[in-house]
Every structure is written in C-alpha cells, then in structure tokens.
Coordinates of C-alpha atoms in Angstrom, one line a residue:
M127 CA -33.0 -21.7 -13.3
T128 CA -34.4 -18.9 -11.3
A129 CA -32.2 -17.6 -8.2
Q130 CA -33.7 -18.3 -5.1
T131 CA -34.5 -15.3 -2.9
K132 CA -33.0 -14.4 0.1
L133 CA -35.7 -15.4 2.5
T134 CA -35.8 -18.7 0.6
R135 CA -31.7 -19.3 1.1
F136 CA -32.2 -18.1 4.8
N137 CA -34.9 -21.0 5.8
E138 CA -33.1 -23.7 4.0
N139 CA -29.6 -22.8 5.3
V140 CA -30.5 -21.4 8.8
V141 CA -34.2 -22.1 9.7
S142 CA -33.7 -26.1 8.6
K143 CA -30.4 -26.5 10.0
Y144 CA -31.6 -25.0 13.2
Q145 CA -34.5 -27.4 13.6
I146 CA -31.9 -30.2 12.8
Y147 CA -29.1 -29.4 15.3
N148 CA -31.6 -28.2 17.7
S149 CA -32.9 -31.7 18.1
L150 CA -29.4 -32.8 19.3
F151 CA -29.9 -30.8 22.5
M152 CA -32.3 -33.3 23.5
T153 CA -29.7 -36.3 23.3
L154 CA -27.1 -34.5 25.6
P155 CA -26.2 -36.6 28.6
F156 CA -27.7 -34.1 31.1
D157 CA -31.1 -34.9 33.1
S158 CA -32.0 -31.2 33.3
I159 CA -31.5 -30.6 29.8
S160 CA -33.3 -33.5 28.4
N161 CA -36.4 -32.9 30.8
T162 CA -36.2 -28.7 30.1
G163 CA -36.4 -30.0 26.3
L164 CA -39.3 -32.1 26.8
L165 CA -41.1 -29.3 29.1
L166 CA -40.6 -26.3 27.2
P167 CA -42.8 -27.2 24.1
L168 CA -45.6 -27.9 26.4
F169 CA -44.8 -24.7 28.3
H170 CA -44.8 -22.6 25.1
D171 CA -48.4 -24.2 23.9
I172 CA -49.9 -23.0 27.1
C173 CA -48.3 -19.9 26.9
N174 CA -49.8 -19.4 23.6
K175 CA -53.2 -20.5 24.3
G176 CA -53.4 -18.5 27.6
F177 CA -52.4 -15.3 25.8
S178 CA -55.2 -15.7 23.2
M179 CA -57.7 -15.9 26.1
G180 CA -56.4 -13.0 27.7
K181 CA -54.9 -14.6 30.8
N182 CA -52.0 -12.8 32.7
P183 CA -48.6 -14.2 33.2
T184 CA -49.1 -15.4 36.6
E185 CA -52.5 -17.3 35.5
I186 CA -50.8 -19.0 32.5
V187 CA -47.8 -20.3 34.6
D188 CA -50.0 -21.7 37.4
N189 CA -51.9 -23.2 34.7
F190 CA -48.7 -25.0 33.2
F191 CA -47.7 -26.3 36.7
K192 CA -51.3 -27.5 37.3
K193 CA -51.4 -29.5 34.2
Q194 CA -47.7 -30.9 34.0
Q195 CA -46.0 -30.7 37.3
E196 CA -48.7 -30.3 40.3
N197 CA -46.7 -31.5 42.8
F198 CA -43.8 -29.4 42.4
S199 CA -42.5 -27.3 45.4
E200 CA -42.1 -23.3 45.0
E201 CA -38.4 -23.9 44.5
E202 CA -38.7 -26.6 42.0
K203 CA -41.1 -24.6 39.9
I204 CA -38.5 -21.5 40.0
N205 CA -35.7 -23.9 39.2
L206 CA -37.7 -25.3 36.3
L207 CA -38.4 -21.8 35.0
F208 CA -35.0 -20.7 35.5
R209 CA -33.8 -23.8 33.4
F210 CA -36.3 -22.8 30.6
I211 CA -34.4 -19.4 30.3
Q212 CA -31.0 -21.3 30.3
F213 CA -32.1 -23.8 27.4
I214 CA -33.5 -20.6 25.3
E215 CA -30.2 -18.9 26.0
R216 CA -28.3 -21.8 24.4
Q217 CA -31.0 -22.2 21.7
V218 CA -30.1 -18.4 20.8
V219 CA -26.5 -19.0 20.7
L220 CA -27.1 -22.1 18.7
F221 CA -29.1 -19.8 16.1
D222 CA -26.7 -17.3 16.1
A223 CA -24.0 -19.7 15.1
I224 CA -25.9 -21.0 12.4
E225 CA -26.5 -17.6 11.0
D226 CA -23.3 -16.7 11.1
A227 CA -22.1 -19.7 9.4
S228 CA -24.7 -19.4 6.6
F229 CA -24.1 -15.5 6.1
P230 CA -21.8 -15.8 2.9
I231 CA -24.9 -18.0 1.5
V232 CA -27.8 -16.1 2.5
N233 CA -26.1 -12.7 1.6
N234 CA -24.5 -11.9 -1.8
M235 CA -21.1 -11.0 -1.1
N236 CA -20.3 -9.4 -4.5
G237 CA -23.7 -8.3 -4.7
I238 CA -25.3 -4.7 -4.7
G239 CA -23.6 -2.5 -2.4
T240 CA -20.3 -4.6 -2.1
L241 CA -16.9 -3.0 -3.2
R242 CA -16.4 -5.3 -6.0
S243 CA -20.1 -4.6 -7.4
L244 CA -19.4 -0.8 -7.0
K245 CA -15.8 -1.2 -8.8
E246 CA -17.1 -3.0 -11.8
I247 CA -19.9 -0.4 -12.1
A248 CA -17.8 2.6 -12.0
Y249 CA -14.9 1.2 -14.4
S250 CA -17.8 0.2 -16.7
K251 CA -18.8 3.9 -17.1
N252 CA -15.2 4.9 -17.1
K253 CA -15.3 6.7 -13.7
K254 CA -12.0 4.6 -12.3
E255 CA -10.1 8.0 -11.4
E256 CA -13.3 9.7 -9.8
L257 CA -13.6 6.4 -7.7
K258 CA -9.5 6.6 -6.9
K259 CA -9.7 10.1 -5.9
Y260 CA -12.9 9.7 -3.7
L261 CA -11.3 6.8 -1.7
E262 CA -8.3 8.9 -1.2
E263 CA -10.5 11.1 1.0
F264 CA -13.6 9.3 2.0
K265 CA -13.3 7.6 5.2
V266 CA -15.7 5.2 7.7
R267 CA -15.2 5.5 11.4
I268 CA -17.2 3.2 13.7
V269 CA -16.7 3.7 17.2
L270 CA -17.9 0.6 19.4
T271 CA -19.6 1.3 22.6
A272 CA -20.8 -1.1 25.5
H273 CA -24.0 -2.2 26.5
P274 CA -22.7 -4.9 28.7
T275 CA -25.8 -7.0 29.1
Q276 CA -26.0 -7.4 25.4
F277 CA -22.6 -9.1 25.1
Y278 CA -21.6 -12.8 25.5
P279 CA -18.8 -13.7 27.8
G280 CA -15.4 -14.6 25.8
E281 CA -15.8 -18.4 26.7
V282 CA -19.2 -18.1 25.0
L283 CA -17.8 -15.9 22.0
G284 CA -15.1 -18.7 21.5
I285 CA -18.0 -21.5 21.3
I286 CA -19.8 -19.5 18.8
T287 CA -16.8 -19.3 16.5
D288 CA -16.0 -22.9 16.9
L289 CA -19.6 -23.9 16.2
D290 CA -19.8 -21.7 13.1
K291 CA -16.7 -23.7 12.0
A292 CA -18.0 -27.1 12.6
I293 CA -21.5 -26.0 11.2
Q294 CA -19.7 -25.2 7.8
K295 CA -18.3 -28.6 7.7
D296 CA -21.4 -30.3 8.8
N297 CA -19.0 -31.9 11.5
L298 CA -21.9 -33.4 13.7
V299 CA -19.5 -35.0 16.2
L300 CA -17.8 -31.9 17.1
I301 CA -21.4 -29.9 17.0
K302 CA -22.5 -32.3 19.6
K303 CA -19.3 -31.9 21.6
L304 CA -19.7 -27.9 21.4
L305 CA -23.4 -28.1 22.4
S306 CA -22.5 -30.3 25.7
Q307 CA -19.8 -27.6 26.5
L308 CA -22.3 -25.1 26.0
G309 CA -24.9 -26.7 28.1
K310 CA -22.1 -26.7 30.9
T311 CA -20.8 -23.1 30.5
R312 CA -21.9 -20.2 32.4
F313 CA -23.2 -17.2 30.4
F314 CA -23.0 -14.3 33.1
K315 CA -21.0 -14.0 35.8
K316 CA -22.2 -13.4 39.5
V317 CA -20.1 -10.2 39.9
K318 CA -21.1 -7.0 37.8
P319 CA -18.4 -6.3 35.1
S320 CA -16.1 -3.3 35.9
P321 CA -15.5 -0.8 33.0
Y322 CA -12.3 -2.5 32.3
D323 CA -14.1 -6.2 32.2
E324 CA -16.4 -4.4 29.7
A325 CA -13.6 -2.9 27.6
V326 CA -11.9 -6.6 27.6
N327 CA -15.2 -8.2 26.3
L328 CA -15.2 -5.9 23.4
I329 CA -11.5 -5.9 22.4
W330 CA -12.5 -9.5 21.7
Y331 CA -14.0 -8.4 18.5
L332 CA -11.4 -6.1 17.6
E333 CA -8.7 -8.8 17.9
N334 CA -10.9 -11.6 16.2
V335 CA -13.0 -9.9 13.8
F336 CA -12.1 -6.4 12.9
Y337 CA -8.5 -7.0 13.0
H338 CA -8.9 -9.3 9.8
S339 CA -12.1 -7.9 8.1
V340 CA -10.6 -4.1 8.0
S341 CA -7.6 -5.3 6.3
K342 CA -9.3 -7.6 4.1
I343 CA -11.2 -4.7 2.7
Y344 CA -7.9 -2.3 2.6
N345 CA -6.1 -5.0 0.9
Y346 CA -9.0 -5.3 -1.9
I347 CA -8.8 -1.6 -2.4
E348 CA -5.2 -1.6 -2.7
S349 CA -4.8 -4.0 -5.3
N350 CA -7.8 -3.8 -7.5
I351 CA -8.9 -0.2 -7.2
F352 CA -5.2 1.4 -6.4
E353 CA -3.7 -1.2 -8.4
G354 CA -0.9 -1.9 -5.9
T355 CA -0.2 1.7 -5.2
K356 CA -0.3 2.9 -1.3
S357 CA -3.1 5.2 -0.4
D358 CA -2.1 7.7 2.9
N359 CA -5.9 7.2 3.9
Q360 CA -6.7 4.4 6.0
I361 CA -10.3 4.4 5.0
I362 CA -11.7 2.6 7.8
D363 CA -11.0 3.9 11.6
L364 CA -12.1 2.2 14.7
G365 CA -13.0 4.1 17.7
F366 CA -13.6 2.6 21.4
W367 CA -15.6 4.1 24.3
P368 CA -15.3 1.6 27.2
G369 CA -12.7 2.9 29.3
G370 CA -13.0 6.5 28.2
D371 CA -17.0 7.5 28.3
R372 CA -17.4 8.6 31.5
D373 CA -20.7 9.9 30.6
G374 CA -22.0 6.7 30.0
N375 CA -20.2 4.9 33.2
P376 CA -19.6 7.0 36.2
F377 CA -17.2 4.3 37.5
V378 CA -14.5 5.0 34.6
T379 CA -11.6 6.3 36.4
T380 CA -8.3 7.7 35.1
Q381 CA -6.4 4.6 35.9
I382 CA -8.9 2.5 34.1
T383 CA -8.6 4.7 30.9
L384 CA -4.8 4.2 31.1
D385 CA -5.1 0.1 31.7
V386 CA -7.9 -0.1 28.8
A387 CA -5.4 1.9 26.4
E388 CA -2.5 -0.3 27.5
K389 CA -4.8 -3.5 27.1
L390 CA -5.6 -2.2 23.2
R391 CA -1.8 -1.6 22.6
Q392 CA -0.8 -4.9 23.7
T393 CA -3.7 -6.9 22.2
V394 CA -2.9 -5.2 18.7
L395 CA 1.1 -6.0 19.1
K396 CA -0.1 -9.8 20.1
N397 CA -1.9 -9.9 16.7
Y398 CA 1.4 -8.6 14.8
H399 CA 3.6 -11.1 16.8
I400 CA 1.4 -13.9 15.5
D401 CA 1.3 -12.5 12.1
I402 CA 5.1 -12.1 11.8
K403 CA 5.5 -15.9 13.4
R404 CA 3.2 -16.9 10.1
L405 CA 5.5 -14.8 7.6
K406 CA 8.5 -16.4 9.2
R407 CA 7.1 -20.0 8.0
R408 CA 7.0 -18.4 4.4
L409 CA 9.8 -16.0 4.2
T410 CA 12.8 -18.4 4.9
F411 CA 15.2 -16.0 2.7
S412 CA 18.5 -14.8 4.0
G413 CA 17.8 -11.2 5.2
V414 CA 14.7 -11.5 5.8
Q415 CA 14.6 -14.2 8.4
E416 CA 17.0 -12.0 10.4
I417 CA 14.7 -8.9 10.2
L418 CA 11.1 -10.8 11.0
S419 CA 13.3 -12.5 14.1
S420 CA 14.4 -9.3 15.4
L421 CA 10.9 -7.9 15.0
E422 CA 9.3 -10.8 16.8
V423 CA 11.5 -10.6 19.9
K424 CA 10.7 -6.5 20.1
I425 CA 7.1 -6.9 19.7
Y426 CA 6.8 -10.1 22.0
K427 CA 8.7 -8.3 24.7
H428 CA 6.1 -5.6 24.9
V429 CA 2.9 -8.1 24.4
T430 CA 4.0 -10.0 27.7
R431 CA 4.3 -6.9 30.2
S432 CA 4.1 -3.3 30.5
Y433 CA 7.1 -1.3 30.3
K434 CA 7.3 2.1 31.6
T435 CA 9.4 3.0 28.4
I436 CA 8.5 1.7 25.1
D437 CA 11.6 0.9 22.7
I438 CA 9.8 0.3 19.8
S439 CA 7.2 2.3 17.4
Q440 CA 4.8 1.7 14.4
E441 CA 7.2 3.7 12.4
L442 CA 10.2 1.4 13.3
V443 CA 8.1 -1.9 12.5
L444 CA 7.1 -0.5 9.4
E445 CA 10.2 0.6 8.3
E446 CA 11.9 -3.2 9.3
L447 CA 8.9 -4.5 7.2
E448 CA 9.7 -2.4 4.2
K449 CA 13.1 -3.6 4.4
A450 CA 12.0 -7.0 4.3
K451 CA 9.9 -6.2 1.3
K452 CA 12.6 -4.7 -0.6
I453 CA 14.6 -7.9 -0.4
V454 CA 11.5 -10.1 -1.1
V455 CA 11.0 -8.1 -4.4
E456 CA 14.6 -7.5 -5.5
Q457 CA 16.0 -10.9 -4.8
H458 CA 13.1 -13.5 -4.5
Q459 CA 10.8 -12.7 -7.4
S460 CA 8.3 -11.0 -4.6
L461 CA 7.5 -14.5 -3.5
F462 CA 4.4 -14.2 -0.5
I463 CA 4.4 -10.6 -1.2
D464 CA 0.7 -10.3 -0.7
E465 CA 1.0 -11.9 3.0
L466 CA 3.6 -9.5 3.8
N467 CA 1.7 -6.5 2.2
D468 CA -1.2 -7.9 4.4
V469 CA 1.0 -7.4 7.8
I470 CA 2.4 -4.2 6.4
N471 CA -1.1 -2.8 6.0
K472 CA -2.5 -4.0 9.1
V473 CA 0.3 -2.1 11.0
R474 CA -0.5 1.3 8.9
I475 CA -4.0 0.9 9.8
F476 CA -4.1 -0.2 13.3
G477 CA -0.7 1.3 14.6
F478 CA 0.2 0.6 18.2
H479 CA -3.5 1.9 19.3
F480 CA -5.5 -0.5 17.6
A481 CA -8.6 1.8 18.1
S482 CA -8.7 5.4 19.4
L483 CA -10.1 5.6 23.0
D484 CA -12.4 8.4 23.1
I485 CA -12.9 10.7 26.1
R486 CA -16.5 11.8 27.0
Q487 CA -17.8 13.6 29.9
D488 CA -21.1 15.5 30.5
S489 CA -20.9 19.7 29.9
R490 CA -22.4 20.2 33.5
I491 CA -19.5 18.1 35.2
H492 CA -16.9 20.0 33.2
H493 CA -18.5 23.2 34.3
D494 CA -18.4 22.5 37.8
A495 CA -15.2 21.2 37.7
F496 CA -13.3 24.2 35.6
T497 CA -15.1 26.8 38.0
N498 CA -13.9 25.3 41.0
M499 CA -10.2 24.9 39.3
V500 CA -10.4 28.7 38.6
K501 CA -11.5 29.3 41.9
N502 CA -8.8 27.2 43.7
L503 CA -6.0 28.8 41.3
I504 CA -7.3 32.5 42.0
E505 CA -7.2 31.8 45.7
I506 CA -3.4 30.6 45.7
G507 CA -2.5 33.5 43.8
D508 CA -2.0 32.3 40.3
T509 CA -2.7 34.6 37.7
T510 CA -3.8 32.5 34.6
F511 CA -7.2 33.8 35.3
P512 CA -8.2 37.2 36.5
K513 CA -9.7 37.7 39.7
N514 CA -13.3 38.6 38.6
Y515 CA -13.5 36.1 35.9
S516 CA -16.8 34.4 37.2
T517 CA -18.6 38.1 37.0
L518 CA -17.2 38.6 33.6
S519 CA -19.8 38.0 30.5
E520 CA -19.7 34.8 28.6
K521 CA -18.0 36.9 25.6
D522 CA -15.5 37.9 28.1
Q523 CA -14.8 34.4 29.7
I524 CA -14.6 32.8 26.0
N525 CA -11.8 35.5 25.2
I526 CA -9.9 34.7 28.4
L527 CA -10.2 30.8 28.0
S528 CA -9.1 30.8 24.2
Q529 CA -5.8 32.5 25.4
V530 CA -5.0 30.4 28.3
K531 CA -1.7 28.1 28.1
G532 CA 0.3 26.2 30.6
S533 CA 0.6 23.2 32.7
V534 CA -1.8 22.9 36.1
D535 CA -0.2 21.0 38.9
I536 CA -2.8 18.7 40.0
N537 CA -1.6 18.7 43.2
I538 CA -2.4 22.0 44.2
L539 CA -6.2 21.6 43.1
T540 CA -8.5 20.8 46.7
D541 CA -11.7 20.0 44.5
E542 CA -12.1 16.3 43.7
L543 CA -14.1 16.9 40.6
S544 CA -11.6 19.5 39.5
V545 CA -8.6 16.7 40.3
K546 CA -10.4 14.1 38.4
T547 CA -11.3 16.0 35.4
M548 CA -7.9 17.1 34.7
E549 CA -6.4 13.8 35.3
S550 CA -8.4 12.4 32.6
I551 CA -6.9 15.3 30.4
F552 CA -3.6 14.5 31.4
A553 CA -4.3 10.8 30.6
L554 CA -4.6 11.8 27.2
K555 CA -1.1 12.9 26.9
T556 CA 0.3 9.7 28.6
I557 CA -1.9 7.5 26.1
Q558 CA -0.4 9.3 23.0
Q559 CA 3.1 9.1 24.4
R560 CA 2.9 5.1 24.3
N561 CA 0.1 4.5 21.7
G562 CA 0.7 7.4 19.2
E563 CA -1.4 10.4 18.9
R564 CA -4.4 8.4 17.6
G565 CA -4.5 6.3 20.6
A566 CA -6.7 8.7 22.1
N567 CA -6.9 12.5 20.2
R568 CA -10.8 13.2 20.8
Y569 CA -12.8 14.7 23.9
I570 CA -16.4 14.6 23.4
I571 CA -18.5 17.0 25.5
S572 CA -21.9 15.4 25.8
N573 CA -25.1 17.6 26.7
N574 CA -23.2 20.5 24.9
Q575 CA -25.4 23.8 25.0
S576 CA -22.9 26.4 24.7
A577 CA -19.9 27.9 23.2
L578 CA -18.4 28.2 26.6
N579 CA -18.9 24.7 27.2
I580 CA -16.2 24.0 24.1
M581 CA -14.2 26.6 25.3
E582 CA -14.0 25.6 28.8
T583 CA -12.8 22.2 27.6
F584 CA -10.6 23.8 24.9
A585 CA -8.8 25.9 27.8
M586 CA -8.5 22.7 30.2
L587 CA -6.9 20.8 27.4
N588 CA -4.2 23.7 26.8
L589 CA -3.7 23.8 30.9
S590 CA -2.7 20.2 30.4
G591 CA 0.9 20.7 29.3
F592 CA 1.0 20.3 25.6
K593 CA 4.1 21.9 24.0
E594 CA 3.5 23.2 20.7
Y595 CA -0.1 22.8 20.1
V596 CA -3.2 20.5 21.4
P597 CA -3.3 17.2 19.2
V598 CA -6.9 16.6 20.5
D599 CA -10.1 17.2 18.6
V600 CA -12.9 19.2 20.6
I601 CA -16.1 17.4 19.8
P602 CA -19.5 19.1 21.1
L603 CA -22.5 16.4 21.6
F604 CA -25.7 18.2 20.7
E605 CA -28.3 16.1 22.1
T606 CA -31.8 17.7 23.0
V607 CA -34.3 19.3 20.2
E608 CA -33.4 22.7 21.6
D609 CA -29.4 22.5 21.7
L610 CA -29.8 20.8 18.1
K611 CA -31.7 24.1 17.0
N612 CA -29.0 26.3 18.9
A613 CA -25.8 24.3 17.5
E614 CA -25.3 26.6 14.5
K615 CA -25.2 29.7 16.9
V616 CA -22.7 28.0 19.1
M617 CA -20.5 26.5 16.3
R618 CA -20.4 30.2 14.7
T619 CA -19.1 31.6 18.0
V620 CA -16.7 29.4 18.5
Y621 CA -15.5 29.5 14.7
K622 CA -15.3 33.5 15.0
N623 CA -12.6 33.0 17.8
R624 CA -9.3 33.5 16.5
N625 CA -7.4 31.3 18.7
Y626 CA -9.7 28.2 18.0
R627 CA -9.6 28.8 14.5
T628 CA -5.7 28.4 14.8
H629 CA -6.4 25.2 16.7
L630 CA -8.7 24.0 14.0
K631 CA -5.9 24.7 11.0
Q632 CA -3.6 22.4 13.3
R633 CA -6.3 19.9 13.1
D634 CA -6.2 20.1 9.0
N635 CA -9.2 22.6 9.4
K636 CA -11.5 20.0 10.5
Q637 CA -14.6 19.9 13.0
T638 CA -15.9 17.1 14.3
I639 CA -19.6 17.4 15.8
M640 CA -21.5 15.0 17.3
L641 CA -25.4 14.6 17.1
G642 CA -27.2 12.3 19.3
F643 CA -30.2 10.4 19.1
S644 CA -31.6 8.9 21.9
D645 CA -31.9 11.9 24.0
G646 CA -33.4 13.6 21.4
T647 CA -35.9 10.6 21.2
K648 CA -36.7 11.3 24.6
D649 CA -36.9 14.7 24.2
G650 CA -39.3 15.2 21.1
G651 CA -39.7 11.7 19.8
Y652 CA -38.6 9.8 16.9
L653 CA -39.7 11.8 13.9
M654 CA -38.7 15.2 15.8
A655 CA -35.5 13.9 16.8
N656 CA -34.4 12.6 13.1
W657 CA -35.8 15.9 11.6
G658 CA -33.9 18.1 14.3
I659 CA -30.9 16.1 13.3
F660 CA -31.1 16.6 9.5
K661 CA -31.9 20.5 10.0
A662 CA -28.7 21.1 12.3
K663 CA -26.7 19.0 9.7
E664 CA -27.8 21.4 7.0
A665 CA -27.3 24.5 9.2
L666 CA -23.8 23.4 10.5
T667 CA -22.8 22.5 7.1
K668 CA -23.6 25.8 5.9
I669 CA -22.1 27.9 8.4
S670 CA -18.6 25.8 8.4
R671 CA -18.3 26.2 4.8
E672 CA -18.9 29.7 5.3
Y673 CA -15.7 29.5 7.6
G674 CA -13.7 27.3 5.6
I675 CA -14.1 24.7 7.8
E676 CA -14.7 20.7 7.0
V677 CA -17.5 19.8 9.5
I678 CA -17.5 15.8 10.0
F679 CA -20.5 14.6 11.7
F680 CA -20.5 12.0 14.3
D681 CA -23.8 10.3 14.5
G682 CA -25.0 8.7 17.9
R683 CA -26.8 6.0 15.8
G684 CA -26.1 2.4 15.3
G685 CA -27.9 0.7 17.7
P686 CA -31.8 -0.6 18.0
P687 CA -34.2 1.6 16.1
A688 CA -34.9 3.5 19.4
R689 CA -31.5 4.6 19.5
G690 CA -31.2 5.5 16.0
G691 CA -30.1 2.3 14.3
G692 CA -31.9 0.6 11.4
K693 CA -30.9 0.4 7.8
T694 CA -27.5 2.6 8.1
H695 CA -26.0 2.4 4.8
Q696 CA -29.4 3.7 3.2
F697 CA -29.5 6.5 5.6
Y698 CA -26.2 7.7 4.6
A699 CA -26.8 7.0 0.9
S700 CA -29.9 9.3 1.0
L701 CA -28.0 12.3 2.1
G702 CA -27.8 15.2 -0.2
P703 CA -25.3 18.0 -1.2
S704 CA -26.6 20.4 1.5
I705 CA -25.2 18.1 4.2
E706 CA -21.4 17.5 4.4
H707 CA -20.4 13.7 4.2
K708 CA -17.0 13.1 3.4
Q709 CA -16.7 10.9 6.3
I710 CA -18.8 8.5 8.1
Q711 CA -18.6 8.6 11.5
L712 CA -20.9 6.6 14.0
T713 CA -21.5 4.7 17.3
I714 CA -22.4 0.6 16.7
Q715 CA -24.0 -0.3 20.1
G716 CA -24.4 -3.4 21.9
Q717 CA -26.3 -6.0 20.1
T718 CA -25.6 -4.4 16.7
I719 CA -21.9 -5.4 17.3
S720 CA -22.5 -9.1 17.5
S721 CA -25.5 -9.0 15.0
N722 CA -23.8 -7.1 12.3
F723 CA -19.9 -7.2 12.9
G724 CA -19.7 -10.7 14.8
T725 CA -17.8 -12.7 12.2
L726 CA -15.3 -12.0 9.7
N727 CA -18.0 -12.3 6.9
S728 CA -20.8 -10.3 8.3
S729 CA -18.2 -7.5 9.4
Q730 CA -16.4 -7.2 6.1
F731 CA -20.2 -7.0 4.3
N732 CA -21.6 -4.5 6.5
L733 CA -18.3 -2.3 6.6
E734 CA -18.5 -2.5 2.7
Q735 CA -22.2 -1.3 2.6
L736 CA -21.2 1.7 4.7
L737 CA -18.4 2.5 2.3
S738 CA -20.6 2.1 -0.9
S739 CA -23.2 4.3 0.8
G740 CA -20.5 7.5 0.4
I741 CA -19.4 6.1 -3.0
K742 CA -23.2 6.0 -4.1
N743 CA -23.6 9.4 -3.1
E744 CA -20.9 10.9 -4.7
V745 CA -19.0 8.9 -7.3
L746 CA -22.3 7.1 -8.6
Q747 CA -24.5 10.0 -8.7
V748 CA -22.0 11.5 -11.4
I749 CA -22.1 7.8 -13.0
N750 CA -26.1 8.1 -13.3

C-alpha cells in the first residue's frame, strides 16, 4: 500500500475535521454567534466578487449591507463587523487546536531529521562514537522573545490545550462545551500588557511545553545514545528576553527584571514540586519517602512566596535525588528508576533559573550613560578615570576601560540614565545569587558599532562589584550592513586586548556574537542582509580561530521570513566548515513560538530538527 503524502494526511486529519467541528459553532446557544455564522459566508462571497471586480473595501462593505442588512444603523453595522472578527478569531483557535492534535499524524515523529532516524543511520555506518562525541559538545540554545500581539492569553491557551486532547479522543460532548467556553472568553485585555505581563504569557510555554519536551529529548539521548551514562552537556538551553530586553521594550525597569527572574525561578520550582509529588506515589520505599517528603516541603516553601534568603539550591536538590536513586538501585531493583531519572535530568537542565534572562540595551544608550557616569565620578574626585578621559583617543580609552575594577556607588550618581544602566547590571548579580549563574549571565549590546561599545559595557560590568571575575558574557549585536562589514575589525581590536582575553579565558575561551537580521533587511534588503551575515560569519570565524577563541553565533532570526525565519534547520544544515557552528543559538519570536513550539509534539519535533541540523553537518558528512 502506497504511503500517504503529508498533504493528504493534512487534508484528512486537519481540514476535514475542521469542517466538521466548525459546524458546531452554528449550534452554540448564542444568538450573536449563530447569526454571525450565517452571515459570514455571505460576506465572504461578496468580498470575493467585489475584489475580482476591482472594488475598494468601502464599496464592498457598503454593498454587503445594502443586500443583506439594509436597515442596520451605523452602530449595528460596526457591531456585526466586530462579531465577524470575533468569530474568525475563534475559528483560527479551533483550527490551531485540530492542527496541534493531528501533528504526530501529519508529521513523521521518527522520520528524517529526528534523533531516532539519525541515530540509526550513524549506528548502521559504525559512527556511534562520533555521534556521542559530537553530542558531548554540541548545543542548541533557543531564546524566546515577546511580540505580545501574536500571543493568545493564558485562558485561551488553556482552552486550546484541552481542545487538543478532546479532539484526539473525538469527544464531541467536551468539544462542544469547550467551543462554548471559547465563545464566552475574552481574547484581548482592554489594558495594554506590561513587560511583566508579556513575560508571564511566555512563561506559560516554558511551564507547559518546554519543561517536558526538552527533558524528553535529553532522556532519549541519555538512554539510547549515551546508553545510561550522564553527559555534562545540557544539549538544549533556553533563553528569555521579556523583562530583560530594554532595547526591545523601553518600559522594562530593574524591578521588572528582578520580578521576571523570580517568576522564572518560582515556576520551575513549582514544576519540580509537582514531579516530586508524583514520585512519592511510586517510590513508596523506606528511606526514599523521607528524602522526597523533605524535598517537597523545602521546594514548596519557595514556590508559594519569595524569601530574601534562599535555603535550597540546585546542588542540594540533585544531591538528595541522587541519594534516593542510590537506595532505589541498591535495595529496590531500580523500580521506577526512569521516572526518578527524568526528574534528576530536569533539575540538571533547568536548574533554579528555568531559562536564562538576557539583558539587552542599545550601544548609544550605554555610551551616553557611561559618558555621564565618568563625568560624574571625575567631578566628585573619584580617581577611577583620568580627568582627561573624554579627550583621549579611542585606543587609549579602550586601554583604560580594560583595567578598571571596583564597585560604583549608585547613590552618588546624579544622571538618571547612568543610574538605570548600572542598576540593570547590578541586577545580574542579584539574579545570579538567587537563580544561579545561568539565571542571567549575558549582556547584549544592540547596534554595536565599535570596539569601544564592547569595552564600555565590559568596564561597567567590572565596576559592579563582582569579586573575582565577571561571570557574564559580553555579546555585541551587529545589525546594519555596514556594521556587519566592520565586525571583524571590531573583534580583532578586543581580542588583542590582554585583559579582555583574560576574561574570555575565564569564560572557556568562547565569545558569543549576535548577528541581527531585521535591521539588516531594512538597511540593505533581504538578499543583502543574508549575504552580509554569511560573509561576517566567515570573517569572524577566521579571526576568532586565529586568536584561539571559539566563536558562537547567536542569530536574530526565527520569526516570519521578513525577520529571518523560515526553514531554520535547513539553514543550519547548509553551513560549511568556513563558519563555526558548534552551537546553534537563535531567537524564536511571537507566532513562531506558538506554531512551531506550542505543543509537546511540535516542540519536540522542531527541537530535534535543530539538533539534527548540526549532526548532519558534522557527523553525517563523515558518514557519507
């Protein structure tokens, strides 16, 4: 029997079901819904005919009301058009839910690009060890960014999740109830969401999707490729911009940054608490129950409220879980050991941070804030900077910036911009103390134009009171076509600086560089932006290798095509040896999060595709 094409499977399992379930809207006991559902197809036909005749939208709408509702007042016309929009919004939700429910049928979850497929190919070609070695080092980092207009509110996401499950079971009674609930649920709030609200909306995906899909992938690799042995490599990292991205949202404050980091920590602890309660139902053995009960109490304490002092850590939780594992293995025949290993792996992967909160600010704001701070310090007699600092050459300024160390007292600064900028840097320290270093250890400089931009940020970090060294990666973001051309020169200058090189040694000789897409598109067009990024990567790879630095490229792509999105895994699989790609880092934006990573199945599938793109490029080119 010939296998069905993907399009055929889509038509049978998505389109056909949508047509059936969409008819349920017509039977809902709401007058406004049934009337709207009857009139909308008529409006659709008139729109099609009107556009084909070259009529403008106003003429088309007027023609519709003339034919169908001639006696409507202006207010009634507006209300009906608004109901059309509401009705279509709910149809889109229904379609999304059906598409989510059918994802593992439409897509081959063990097919080309999945880990299982690649493992079998590697093993058949006797490349098992090469695959293991590659996965010891290779890493994918996806960074979630907020475009609030492209997100459903939490209430609607919950309905979609429940609809997904009901559709999989063809539970018509529940589906009809959920559609009724959908008809009565508000899609948009009247008040514009705050940066914290945006973060909370996005954390829903971390809590309900990525927490499970990432661990499922890691568990598969550990069991089937590493054959039960632990890897020090987390393989998949999650990053987070809402609440930390000042360039993307000027309303982000230091308090919001701290609040979002706290929300991330409490959310991952809540998930651990749920998992440990489940473990207690299975690991009912003497010695193990006591360990799990103690952990449950300690974790719950920090889920329900924030404490100034945290008396529990990732290391402590792992230590206790490993004790429990030892008892289960030695005394209870490893009963339910997979469930226990799953929780251990989640704690190793997500720590107390869940996702790393990136701080991002524009280089021009940094420069103004830094210039004002230096002026302020000189005026009060501080000797950190020479009095003639502002008149020195860029080369001399960079030399001074690379040597400064200490802790600036924010209270003595009089410039508001300087205070806000230094507060955001001090927030990094606070977050690291509460969530661990991975809680916030990256500072991104947007619109980076020069080596001075990097060194000013480096100096501010060194003036924020870190004791031994700065556990933060300084990440320049090159965006315009001109800046992409100059990126090699900029990085050569900072690589030559002895103190910055010392910093890189403390960061495992790795330098992350972000290359933006959308600004390059505005500046030079789609093709020019892609070509500029490609040539910049080649040049930056060459200069970094020359200085013994492993460059990691962080791509500002992963949204719609106009912002660099598309077949991302194919893009990475196509990279040649002239571009460093031991890690894949990219932003995932707005609708791409919900469409590509909105469910456990789609998230697992697309994360595996990203992982496999690196494996194809390195391991499988040896196989072929």
